Amino acid sequence: MDRQIYQEEIIERYKRPRNKGEIKDGVVAEEANFLCGDRLRIGIKMDKQGKIVLAKFEGGGCAVSMAAVDMFLDRIIGITISEAKKITGKEIEKMLGVELSMSRKKCAYLGLEVLRKIKTGDE
Amino acid sequence: MNNLRKQFPILANNPDLIYLDNAATTLKPGVVLDKMMEYYTQYGANIHRGIYPMSERATEEYERGREKVAGFIGANMASELVFTRGTTESLNLVADGWARRNLKAGDEVVVEEIGHHANLLPWQRLALEMGLVLKYVPIGDGVESLVTAKTRMVAMTAMSNVLGQKVEVGEVVAKIKRANPKVVVVVDGAQAVGHGKVNVVESGADFWAFSGHKMYGPTGIGGLWARTERWKEMEPLMLGGGAVREVSLEGYRLLDGPQGFEAGTPPIAEAIGLGAAADFVESVGRERIELEEERLAGYAYEKLVNMRGLKVLGKEGGRIVSLSVEGVHPHDLADYLGKYNICVRAGHHCAMPLHTKLGLEASLRISFGLYNSEEEVDRLVEKLDEVIKLFQNG
């Protein structure tokens, strides 16, 4: 039986996320996972070249969604927003290191979904 | 009631299944499935149309289904029961088919904070469109408390699908009607019918809405009960074949009785299956089911209420046990339990305003059926304890 989903890193990220914090300025987007009612807000700052230098999230949710968004925000530092938007769900699953059921995919992809809503002038 | 498990093919096929999501849908006994299969394999013709014997038999069985279900809920006669797709359609039928045509701007409609979305949204939309005044009964208060001289409608629930407190509908309706005899009462009976004794006539309410699949019957069918006079004040949600007496280019005349509200080919096999479900529940005994589920819910409540970091949302004596755990999202709890074949629900259970009031995004819900046992509750508690520890220690 695969109970791998609650491996240490997911729980660790859930309890002590590295990228959770107040978003004071920068570009921001928000979305809810209506399946469970969780809300997520992502804010990012970019340098002059359009590369992401800071990414933070606010909100709550299950371990899968929180760990996924935390890892996802690590991943997008140093790339442009349009590059970040091209990251796939599969890649997120790979980062989490677990195979997800259909309903948990929605949790894991929430961060990506929110980021894709961020509108910037250069797109 | 362990011997009853054998009557459910899904439990025979999944011996390790611990199904505790009965408020979402109950499992189906073999007798219901057989009865539906019999329709499809023996006399699967359309109803009310053919003169040939097979169609006549289908019509008879369909109407027998209506008689059985009407009898089951305590209707005066079968023609007081209209088949719908379920509680949601039934409640929409009351809002659109009755209230839209009989209420006016400024009329007050009392709804509940604990209400299921199916008994909130139709009223929110209607209020917006017609200028009705919606009044929300706070959690824990009696619905009668908000009834005034301006109240024309009360939309109440016979049992919250989250907190599981059983409501003595008859007593509440009596209080409502004492406060204002003109009030029309619609009852969301989704969690009540099939889990205990329900008598729609004795309750004194005007409408009862319920679902077949939550009373061991098929999906896609349910009912709305009202007295004959009330049906005469209503319009169907849909028009079309099967519901008309005569049609000309100038207009139409609908059939009297429930058939006028059942345009199109209805869910025939489902109606027949629902009749069998009513018989099944009756044969097990509704008092026995009620007592057993109450006992099991009480057993679970006792075990859970003192667990560290865990909060049970409802009060003791409920039929459904919902809970939240400090620091662990209900999704994670349900996912973990699911890996052990324990089926419980995580989410807002179509009662977002209730969760908002409780300060929660979601909860974990454990709901019982007549096949559940104490051993299953023990296993649930054991695994719940395990996943909580996993998070607490991690």
Short mmCIF file of C-alpha atoms in Angstrom, two decimals:
data_model
loop_
_atom_site.label_atom_id
_atom_site.label_comp_id
_atom_site.label_asym_id
_atom_site.label_seq_id
_atom_site.Cartn_x
_atom_site.Cartn_y
_atom_site.Cartn_z
CA MET A 1 0.00 0.00 0.00
CA ASP A 2 1.32 3.41 -0.91
CA ARG A 3 1.23 5.77 2.02
CA GLN A 4 4.27 7.55 0.67
CA ILE A 5 2.28 10.71 0.23
CA TYR A 6 2.95 11.79 3.80
CA GLN A 7 6.67 11.47 3.55
CA GLU A 8 8.81 13.67 5.72
CA GLU A 9 9.46 16.45 3.27
CA ILE A 10 5.79 17.10 2.58
CA ILE A 11 4.97 17.26 6.27
CA GLU A 12 8.06 19.35 6.96
CA ARG A 13 7.16 21.85 4.23
CA TYR A 14 3.58 21.94 5.46
CA LYS A 15 4.54 22.67 9.03
CA ARG A 16 7.46 24.96 8.30
CA PRO A 17 7.03 26.46 4.84
CA ARG A 18 9.95 28.51 3.63
CA ASN A 19 8.07 30.80 1.31
CA LYS A 20 5.07 31.70 3.38
CA GLY A 21 4.88 35.35 4.28
CA GLU A 22 3.20 38.65 3.91
CA ILE A 23 3.01 40.06 0.43
CA LYS A 24 3.58 43.80 0.67
CA ASP A 25 4.00 44.77 -2.95
CA GLY A 26 4.79 43.19 -6.29
CA VAL A 27 2.27 41.43 -8.52
CA VAL A 28 -0.33 39.35 -6.83
CA ALA A 29 -3.00 36.80 -7.71
CA GLU A 30 -5.45 34.79 -5.68
CA GLU A 31 -7.49 31.64 -6.20
CA ALA A 32 -9.49 29.17 -4.18
CA ASN A 33 -9.63 25.42 -4.34
CA PHE A 34 -13.37 25.10 -4.19
CA LEU A 35 -13.23 21.43 -3.46
CA CYS A 36 -12.05 22.18 0.06
CA GLY A 37 -12.56 25.93 0.26
CA ASP A 38 -8.89 26.75 0.67
CA ARG A 39 -7.61 30.09 -0.53
CA LEU A 40 -4.16 30.88 -1.80
CA ARG A 41 -2.48 34.19 -2.63
CA ILE A 42 0.82 34.42 -4.40
CA GLY A 43 2.92 37.55 -4.75
CA ILE A 44 6.11 37.91 -6.78
CA LYS A 45 8.74 40.55 -7.43
CA MET A 46 10.90 40.72 -10.52
CA ASP A 47 14.18 42.39 -11.39
CA LYS A 48 14.77 44.62 -14.40
CA GLN A 49 15.35 41.63 -16.66
CA GLY A 50 11.96 40.23 -15.67
CA LYS A 51 13.43 37.42 -13.59
CA ILE A 52 11.58 36.48 -10.41
CA VAL A 53 13.61 37.46 -7.36
CA LEU A 54 11.05 37.03 -4.62
CA ALA A 55 7.99 34.78 -4.35
CA LYS A 56 5.72 34.48 -1.33
CA PHE A 57 2.38 32.90 -0.56
CA GLU A 58 -0.38 33.49 1.91
CA GLY A 59 -3.30 31.25 2.75
CA GLY A 60 -3.95 27.80 4.10
CA GLY A 61 -4.73 24.37 2.86
CA CYS A 62 -3.87 20.72 3.02
CA ALA A 63 -0.33 19.39 3.31
CA VAL A 64 -0.21 18.54 -0.37
CA SER A 65 -1.23 21.99 -1.59
CA MET A 66 0.97 23.83 0.89
CA ALA A 67 4.05 21.68 0.29
CA ALA A 68 3.52 21.90 -3.46
CA VAL A 69 3.24 25.68 -3.52
CA ASP A 70 6.23 26.05 -1.22
CA MET A 71 8.41 23.91 -3.49
CA PHE A 72 6.98 25.58 -6.57
CA LEU A 73 7.97 29.02 -5.33
CA ASP A 74 11.52 27.77 -4.74
CA ARG A 75 11.55 26.53 -8.30
CA ILE A 76 10.50 29.80 -9.97
CA ILE A 77 13.21 32.00 -8.46
CA GLY A 78 15.55 33.18 -11.20
CA ILE A 79 13.24 32.50 -14.14
CA THR A 80 10.74 34.79 -15.88
CA ILE A 81 7.06 34.70 -15.19
CA SER A 82 6.24 33.33 -18.62
CA GLU A 83 8.76 30.54 -18.04
CA ALA A 84 7.20 29.86 -14.66
CA LYS A 85 3.76 29.64 -16.22
CA LYS A 86 5.01 26.88 -18.52
CA ILE A 87 5.89 24.58 -15.64
CA THR A 88 3.66 21.52 -15.86
CA GLY A 89 1.63 19.66 -13.29
CA LYS A 90 3.79 16.63 -13.93
CA GLU A 91 6.85 18.58 -12.89
CA ILE A 92 5.14 19.58 -9.66
CA GLU A 93 4.32 15.97 -8.91
CA LYS A 94 7.97 15.14 -9.54
CA MET A 95 9.02 17.84 -7.07
CA LEU A 96 6.67 16.36 -4.48
CA GLY A 97 8.03 12.94 -5.24
CA VAL A 98 4.67 11.20 -4.97
CA GLU A 99 2.00 9.96 -7.28
CA LEU A 100 -1.23 11.82 -6.74
CA SER A 101 -4.85 10.80 -7.12
CA MET A 102 -7.10 12.93 -9.30
CA SER A 103 -8.54 14.93 -6.42
CA ARG A 104 -5.13 15.53 -4.88
CA LYS A 105 -3.79 16.80 -8.19
CA LYS A 106 -6.14 19.75 -7.81
CA CYS A 107 -4.50 20.49 -4.47
CA ALA A 108 -0.99 20.16 -5.85
CA TYR A 109 -1.63 22.34 -8.89
CA LEU A 110 -3.23 25.19 -6.97
CA GLY A 111 -0.01 27.22 -6.80
CA LEU A 112 0.57 26.87 -10.52
CA GLU A 113 -3.04 27.83 -11.20
CA VAL A 114 -2.69 30.98 -9.11
CA LEU A 115 0.60 31.97 -10.70
CA ARG A 116 -0.91 31.60 -14.16
CA LYS A 117 -3.48 34.23 -13.19
CA ILE A 118 -0.82 36.84 -12.51
CA LYS A 119 -0.92 39.41 -15.25
CA THR A 120 2.22 41.27 -16.25
CA GLY A 121 2.69 43.93 -18.89
CA ASP A 122 5.17 41.98 -20.97
CA GLU A 123 2.78 39.19 -21.97
CA MET B 1 -26.47 -5.33 12.10
CA ASN B 2 -23.63 -7.30 10.58
CA ASN B 3 -25.84 -9.82 8.80
CA LEU B 4 -27.19 -6.96 6.71
CA ARG B 5 -23.79 -6.47 5.12
CA LYS B 6 -24.37 -9.60 3.07
CA GLN B 7 -27.26 -7.94 1.33
CA PHE B 8 -24.99 -5.30 -0.20
CA PRO B 9 -23.07 -6.62 -3.22
CA ILE B 10 -20.56 -3.77 -3.00
CA LEU B 11 -19.60 -4.90 0.51
CA ALA B 12 -19.33 -8.51 -0.65
CA ASN B 13 -17.07 -7.35 -3.48
CA ASN B 14 -14.98 -5.20 -1.12
CA PRO B 15 -14.80 -7.10 2.17
CA ASP B 16 -12.41 -4.57 3.71
CA LEU B 17 -14.47 -1.54 2.83
CA ILE B 18 -15.36 0.72 5.75
CA TYR B 19 -17.93 3.00 4.26
CA LEU B 20 -18.69 5.97 6.51
CA ASP B 21 -19.85 8.50 3.93
CA ASN B 22 -23.53 7.70 4.08
CA ALA B 23 -24.63 11.31 4.27
CA ALA B 24 -23.24 11.70 0.75
CA THR B 25 -24.82 8.53 -0.55
CA THR B 26 -25.73 5.18 0.90
CA LEU B 27 -24.73 1.87 -0.66
CA LYS B 28 -27.38 -0.12 -2.51
CA PRO B 29 -28.73 -3.49 -1.42
CA GLY B 30 -29.03 -6.32 -3.94
CA VAL B 31 -32.83 -6.20 -3.89
CA VAL B 32 -32.77 -2.66 -5.31
CA LEU B 33 -30.28 -3.55 -8.02
CA ASP B 34 -32.17 -6.74 -8.90
CA LYS B 35 -35.41 -4.85 -9.22
CA MET B 36 -33.84 -2.36 -11.61
CA MET B 37 -32.18 -5.13 -13.58
CA GLU B 38 -35.54 -6.87 -13.79
CA TYR B 39 -37.03 -3.78 -15.44
CA TYR B 40 -34.24 -3.56 -18.00
CA THR B 41 -34.17 -7.28 -18.75
CA GLN B 42 -37.84 -8.23 -18.49
CA TYR B 43 -40.08 -5.32 -19.44
CA GLY B 44 -37.91 -2.30 -20.24
CA ALA B 45 -40.43 -0.30 -22.28
CA ASN B 46 -41.41 3.34 -21.85
CA ILE B 47 -44.33 4.20 -19.62
CA HIS B 48 -47.66 5.95 -20.24
CA ARG B 49 -47.29 5.53 -23.99
CA GLY B 50 -47.65 2.04 -25.31
CA ILE B 51 -50.82 0.02 -25.28
CA TYR B 52 -48.84 -3.18 -25.54
CA PRO B 53 -48.48 -5.32 -22.42
CA MET B 54 -44.83 -4.60 -21.74
CA SER B 55 -45.42 -0.86 -21.62
CA GLU B 56 -48.43 -1.39 -19.42
CA ARG B 57 -46.36 -3.43 -17.02
CA ALA B 58 -43.65 -0.76 -16.97
CA THR B 59 -46.30 1.87 -16.20
CA GLU B 60 -47.76 -0.27 -13.44
CA GLU B 61 -44.38 -0.90 -11.84
CA TYR B 62 -43.42 2.78 -12.09
CA GLU B 63 -46.65 3.84 -10.40
CA ARG B 64 -46.24 1.06 -7.84
CA GLY B 65 -42.85 2.60 -7.07
CA ARG B 66 -44.61 5.89 -6.43
CA GLU B 67 -47.18 4.21 -4.19
CA LYS B 68 -44.50 2.48 -2.14
CA VAL B 69 -42.43 5.61 -1.66
CA ALA B 70 -45.49 7.73 -0.91
CA GLY B 71 -46.57 5.19 1.69
CA PHE B 72 -43.06 5.09 3.08
CA ILE B 73 -43.01 8.83 3.80
CA GLY B 74 -46.57 8.84 5.11
CA ALA B 75 -48.32 10.66 2.26
CA ASN B 76 -52.12 10.56 2.13
CA MET B 77 -52.01 9.29 -1.42
CA ALA B 78 -49.50 8.46 -4.10
CA SER B 79 -50.54 11.43 -6.26
CA GLU B 80 -49.06 13.81 -3.65
CA LEU B 81 -45.59 12.62 -4.59
CA VAL B 82 -43.76 13.90 -7.66
CA PHE B 83 -40.57 12.15 -8.71
CA THR B 84 -37.62 14.46 -9.25
CA ARG B 85 -33.90 13.90 -9.68
CA GLY B 86 -33.40 14.38 -5.96
CA THR B 87 -33.54 16.84 -3.11
CA THR B 88 -31.87 19.60 -5.09
CA GLU B 89 -34.39 19.50 -7.90
CA SER B 90 -37.23 19.20 -5.40
CA LEU B 91 -36.14 22.33 -3.53
CA ASN B 92 -35.68 24.22 -6.78
CA LEU B 93 -39.16 23.13 -7.78
CA VAL B 94 -40.55 24.63 -4.58
CA ALA B 95 -38.64 27.88 -5.11
CA ASP B 96 -39.37 28.25 -8.80
CA GLY B 97 -42.62 26.36 -9.16
CA TRP B 98 -44.35 27.57 -6.02
CA ALA B 99 -42.62 30.53 -4.36
CA ARG B 100 -41.98 32.48 -7.55
CA ARG B 101 -45.68 32.36 -8.29
CA ASN B 102 -47.08 32.88 -4.83
CA LEU B 103 -44.75 35.32 -3.07
CA LYS B 104 -44.19 39.01 -3.68
CA ALA B 105 -41.53 41.63 -3.04
CA GLY B 106 -41.02 42.33 0.65
CA ASP B 107 -42.16 38.88 1.78
CA GLU B 108 -39.82 37.30 4.27
CA VAL B 109 -38.26 33.89 3.73
CA VAL B 110 -36.55 32.24 6.69
CA VAL B 111 -33.56 30.03 5.86
CA GLU B 112 -30.90 28.46 8.07
CA GLU B 113 -27.18 29.04 8.43
CA ILE B 114 -26.82 25.29 8.79
CA GLY B 115 -28.66 24.85 5.49
CA HIS B 116 -27.28 22.80 2.64
CA HIS B 117 -26.53 24.84 -0.48
CA ALA B 118 -29.55 23.17 -2.13
CA ASN B 119 -31.80 24.86 0.42
CA LEU B 120 -29.97 28.20 0.29
CA LEU B 121 -29.05 29.03 -3.30
CA PRO B 122 -32.57 28.73 -4.80
CA TRP B 123 -33.75 31.16 -2.11
CA GLN B 124 -30.84 33.54 -2.58
CA ARG B 125 -31.51 33.75 -6.29
CA LEU B 126 -35.25 34.12 -5.86
CA ALA B 127 -34.78 36.82 -3.24
CA LEU B 128 -32.52 38.73 -5.60
CA GLU B 129 -34.93 38.42 -8.49
CA MET B 130 -38.16 39.07 -6.59
CA GLY B 131 -37.08 41.37 -3.79
CA LEU B 132 -37.80 38.84 -1.06
CA VAL B 133 -36.19 39.38 2.33
CA LEU B 134 -34.01 36.47 3.44
CA LYS B 135 -33.55 35.91 7.16
CA TYR B 136 -30.89 33.51 8.36
CA VAL B 137 -31.45 31.45 11.48
CA PRO B 138 -28.19 31.32 13.50
CA ILE B 139 -26.68 27.91 14.29
CA GLY B 140 -28.40 26.37 17.27
CA ASP B 141 -31.51 28.55 17.18
CA GLY B 142 -34.98 27.30 16.37
CA VAL B 143 -36.25 28.40 12.95
CA GLU B 144 -39.47 29.63 14.52
CA SER B 145 -37.52 32.40 16.28
CA LEU B 146 -37.36 34.49 13.09
CA VAL B 147 -40.97 34.06 12.00
CA THR B 148 -42.86 37.35 11.88
CA ALA B 149 -46.13 38.59 10.42
CA LYS B 150 -44.28 39.21 7.16
CA THR B 151 -42.87 35.68 6.89
CA ARG B 152 -44.38 33.68 4.05
CA MET B 153 -41.93 30.83 3.76
CA VAL B 154 -39.59 28.80 5.96
CA ALA B 155 -36.95 26.57 4.35
CA MET B 156 -35.72 24.25 7.10
CA THR B 157 -33.73 21.05 7.37
CA ALA B 158 -34.81 17.87 9.15
CA MET B 159 -31.19 17.03 9.84
CA SER B 160 -28.04 19.03 9.18
CA ASN B 161 -25.73 17.11 6.86
CA VAL B 162 -22.75 18.35 8.88
CA LEU B 163 -23.81 18.55 12.52
CA GLY B 164 -26.30 15.69 12.33
CA GLN B 165 -28.69 16.97 14.94
CA LYS B 166 -32.11 15.50 14.39
CA VAL B 167 -34.91 18.06 14.37
CA GLU B 168 -38.40 17.24 15.62
CA VAL B 169 -39.95 18.64 12.48
CA GLY B 170 -43.56 18.31 13.69
CA GLU B 171 -42.87 20.36 16.82
CA VAL B 172 -40.99 23.03 14.91
CA VAL B 173 -43.67 23.32 12.23
CA ALA B 174 -46.34 23.63 14.93
CA LYS B 175 -44.40 26.52 16.49
CA ILE B 176 -43.97 28.19 13.10
CA LYS B 177 -47.65 27.91 12.28
CA ARG B 178 -48.64 29.14 15.72
CA ALA B 179 -46.47 32.20 15.19
CA ASN B 180 -47.92 32.78 11.73
CA PRO B 181 -50.43 30.36 10.18
CA LYS B 182 -49.80 31.74 6.71
CA VAL B 183 -46.24 30.50 6.57
CA VAL B 184 -45.50 27.73 4.08
CA VAL B 185 -42.83 25.31 5.30
CA VAL B 186 -40.49 23.32 3.09
CA VAL B 187 -38.38 20.63 4.71
CA ASP B 188 -35.04 19.37 3.37
CA GLY B 189 -35.43 15.74 4.33
CA ALA B 190 -32.37 14.39 2.53
CA GLN B 191 -30.67 13.16 5.72
CA ALA B 192 -33.86 12.15 7.51
CA VAL B 193 -35.84 9.98 5.11
CA GLY B 194 -34.32 6.52 5.20
CA HIS B 195 -32.57 6.98 8.53
CA GLY B 196 -35.63 7.07 10.74
CA LYS B 197 -39.37 7.44 10.89
CA VAL B 198 -40.71 10.26 8.72
CA ASN B 199 -44.37 11.13 8.35
CA VAL B 200 -44.84 14.07 6.04
CA VAL B 201 -48.54 14.55 6.76
CA GLU B 202 -48.17 14.37 10.53
CA SER B 203 -45.26 16.81 10.40
CA GLY B 204 -47.64 19.56 9.35
CA ALA B 205 -45.14 20.86 6.79
CA ASP B 206 -46.19 21.89 3.30
CA PHE B 207 -43.34 20.40 1.31
CA TRP B 208 -40.82 17.60 1.90
CA ALA B 209 -37.87 17.13 -0.40
CA PHE B 210 -35.69 14.01 -0.39
CA SER B 211 -33.24 11.92 -2.41
CA GLY B 212 -33.46 8.25 -3.33
CA HIS B 213 -29.75 7.52 -3.20
CA LYS B 214 -29.48 8.60 0.43
CA MET B 215 -32.09 5.99 1.43
CA TYR B 216 -30.42 2.94 -0.15
CA GLY B 217 -32.08 3.63 -3.49
CA PRO B 218 -30.69 4.52 -6.91
CA THR B 219 -29.07 7.81 -7.90
CA GLY B 220 -30.94 10.17 -10.21
CA ILE B 221 -34.25 9.97 -8.40
CA GLY B 222 -35.88 11.56 -5.41
CA GLY B 223 -39.15 13.20 -4.61
CA LEU B 224 -41.12 16.21 -3.62
CA TRP B 225 -44.18 15.74 -1.50
CA ALA B 226 -46.98 18.29 -1.14
CA ARG B 227 -50.71 18.15 -0.59
CA THR B 228 -52.92 18.14 -3.69
CA GLU B 229 -54.12 21.74 -3.15
CA ARG B 230 -50.52 22.91 -3.00
CA TRP B 231 -49.66 21.21 -6.28
CA LYS B 232 -52.52 23.14 -7.87
CA GLU B 233 -50.77 26.41 -6.98
CA MET B 234 -47.61 25.29 -8.77
CA GLU B 235 -46.00 25.20 -12.15
CA PRO B 236 -43.56 22.53 -13.27
CA LEU B 237 -39.90 23.35 -13.88
CA MET B 238 -40.04 21.70 -17.26
CA LEU B 239 -42.64 21.26 -19.93
CA GLY B 240 -42.85 18.65 -22.64
CA GLY B 241 -44.20 15.27 -23.54
CA GLY B 242 -45.81 13.01 -20.99
CA ALA B 243 -47.05 15.92 -18.89
CA VAL B 244 -49.84 17.18 -21.14
CA ARG B 245 -53.49 16.41 -21.58
CA GLU B 246 -53.81 18.22 -24.87
CA VAL B 247 -51.71 20.49 -27.03
CA SER B 248 -52.74 22.73 -29.91
CA LEU B 249 -51.00 25.54 -31.70
CA GLU B 250 -52.86 27.90 -29.40
CA GLY B 251 -51.63 26.34 -26.20
CA TYR B 252 -51.60 23.33 -23.89
CA ARG B 253 -53.29 21.85 -20.88
CA LEU B 254 -51.20 19.92 -18.35
CA LEU B 255 -52.20 16.63 -16.79
CA ASP B 256 -53.58 16.79 -13.29
CA GLY B 257 -51.54 15.17 -10.59
CA PRO B 258 -47.87 14.31 -10.44
CA GLN B 259 -47.60 13.34 -14.11
CA GLY B 260 -48.05 17.02 -15.00
CA PHE B 261 -44.74 17.67 -13.23
CA GLU B 262 -42.83 14.81 -14.82
CA ALA B 263 -42.32 15.90 -18.41
CA GLY B 264 -40.15 13.71 -20.58
CA THR B 265 -39.33 10.07 -20.00
CA PRO B 266 -38.78 9.82 -16.26
CA PRO B 267 -36.12 7.66 -14.60
CA ILE B 268 -38.29 4.54 -14.79
CA ALA B 269 -35.84 1.92 -13.51
CA GLU B 270 -34.85 4.30 -10.71
CA ALA B 271 -38.45 4.85 -9.61
CA ILE B 272 -38.98 1.10 -9.53
CA GLY B 273 -35.69 0.67 -7.66
CA LEU B 274 -36.65 3.37 -5.18
CA GLY B 275 -39.86 1.49 -4.43
CA ALA B 276 -37.73 -1.56 -3.65
CA ALA B 277 -35.46 0.58 -1.45
CA ALA B 278 -38.48 1.76 0.54
CA ASP B 279 -39.51 -1.86 1.04
CA PHE B 280 -35.98 -2.78 2.05
CA VAL B 281 -35.69 -0.03 4.66
CA GLU B 282 -39.13 -0.91 5.97
CA SER B 283 -38.16 -4.58 6.23
CA VAL B 284 -35.06 -3.76 8.27
CA GLY B 285 -37.18 -1.44 10.38
CA ARG B 286 -36.79 2.30 10.58
CA GLU B 287 -36.86 2.44 14.35
CA ARG B 288 -34.11 -0.14 14.48
CA ILE B 289 -32.04 1.78 11.92
CA GLU B 290 -32.52 5.02 13.81
CA LEU B 291 -31.53 3.49 17.15
CA GLU B 292 -28.55 1.68 15.70
CA GLU B 293 -27.18 4.71 13.85
CA GLU B 294 -27.71 6.89 16.89
CA ARG B 295 -25.86 4.36 19.02
CA LEU B 296 -22.97 4.15 16.56
CA ALA B 297 -22.71 7.92 16.22
CA GLY B 298 -22.71 8.14 20.01
CA TYR B 299 -20.00 5.51 20.21
CA ALA B 300 -17.86 7.44 17.72
CA TYR B 301 -18.55 10.72 19.51
CA GLU B 302 -17.40 9.26 22.84
CA LYS B 303 -14.19 7.96 21.32
CA LEU B 304 -13.37 11.13 19.42
CA VAL B 305 -14.46 13.91 21.73
CA ASN B 306 -11.49 13.49 24.06
CA MET B 307 -8.82 12.96 21.45
CA ARG B 308 -6.02 15.49 21.73
CA GLY B 309 -6.10 18.30 19.19
CA LEU B 310 -9.40 17.12 17.79
CA LYS B 311 -12.63 19.08 17.88
CA VAL B 312 -16.05 17.53 17.27
CA LEU B 313 -18.30 20.13 15.66
CA GLY B 314 -21.73 18.91 16.63
CA LYS B 315 -23.23 18.18 20.00
CA GLU B 316 -23.67 14.79 21.59
CA GLY B 317 -26.68 12.90 20.29
CA GLY B 318 -26.15 13.78 16.63
CA ARG B 319 -26.37 11.14 13.91
CA ILE B 320 -23.40 12.46 11.99
CA VAL B 321 -20.00 13.24 13.51
CA SER B 322 -17.99 16.03 11.90
CA LEU B 323 -14.64 17.13 13.23
CA SER B 324 -11.57 19.22 12.70
CA VAL B 325 -8.01 18.58 13.83
CA GLU B 326 -5.62 21.29 14.89
CA GLY B 327 -2.80 21.55 12.38
CA VAL B 328 -4.02 18.85 10.00
CA HIS B 329 -6.21 19.62 7.04
CA PRO B 330 -9.31 17.40 6.64
CA HIS B 331 -8.14 16.51 3.13
CA ASP B 332 -5.01 14.96 4.50
CA LEU B 333 -6.99 13.04 7.10
CA ALA B 334 -9.42 11.69 4.50
CA ASP B 335 -6.62 10.85 2.09
CA TYR B 336 -4.75 8.88 4.75
CA LEU B 337 -7.88 7.04 5.88
CA GLY B 338 -8.75 6.34 2.26
CA LYS B 339 -5.53 4.41 1.86
CA TYR B 340 -6.90 2.00 4.46
CA ASN B 341 -10.24 1.70 2.66
CA ILE B 342 -11.98 3.94 5.17
CA CYS B 343 -14.33 6.26 3.29
CA VAL B 344 -15.09 9.55 5.02
CA ARG B 345 -15.72 12.93 3.52
CA ALA B 346 -13.53 16.02 3.72
CA GLY B 347 -14.64 19.46 2.61
CA HIS B 348 -17.38 21.93 3.29
CA HIS B 349 -20.11 19.38 2.53
CA CYS B 350 -22.12 21.93 0.52
CA ALA B 351 -22.56 24.01 3.65
CA MET B 352 -20.05 26.82 3.22
CA PRO B 353 -21.90 29.42 5.33
CA LEU B 354 -21.99 26.93 8.23
CA HIS B 355 -18.24 26.34 8.01
CA THR B 356 -17.54 30.06 7.74
CA LYS B 357 -19.56 30.58 10.93
CA LEU B 358 -17.56 27.87 12.65
CA GLY B 359 -14.35 29.54 11.49
CA LEU B 360 -13.35 26.57 9.35
CA GLU B 361 -12.62 26.09 5.68
CA ALA B 362 -13.51 22.44 5.84
CA SER B 363 -14.19 19.52 8.14
CA LEU B 364 -14.05 15.75 8.18
CA ARG B 365 -17.42 14.04 8.25
CA ILE B 366 -18.26 10.55 9.47
CA SER B 367 -21.79 9.43 8.65
CA PHE B 368 -23.41 6.10 9.32
CA GLY B 369 -25.53 3.54 7.55
CA LEU B 370 -27.28 0.38 8.63
CA TYR B 371 -24.26 -1.81 7.73
CA ASN B 372 -21.70 -0.03 9.92
CA SER B 373 -20.31 -1.49 13.13
CA GLU B 374 -18.39 -0.56 16.26
CA GLU B 375 -15.36 -2.42 14.93
CA GLU B 376 -15.34 -0.09 11.95
CA VAL B 377 -15.47 2.93 14.22
CA ASP B 378 -12.58 1.46 16.23
CA ARG B 379 -10.51 1.05 13.08
CA LEU B 380 -11.32 4.61 12.02
CA VAL B 381 -10.28 5.98 15.39
CA GLU B 382 -7.06 3.95 15.33
CA LYS B 383 -6.08 5.27 11.90
CA LEU B 384 -7.14 8.81 12.74
CA ASP B 385 -4.92 8.70 15.78
CA GLU B 386 -2.08 7.42 13.60
CA VAL B 387 -2.30 10.21 11.02
CA ILE B 388 -2.64 12.91 13.68
CA LYS B 389 0.53 11.60 15.36
CA LEU B 390 2.31 11.53 12.00
CA PHE B 391 1.65 15.23 11.64
CA GLN B 392 2.24 16.14 15.26
CA ASN B 393 5.58 14.36 15.43
CA GLY B 394 6.78 15.24 11.96
#
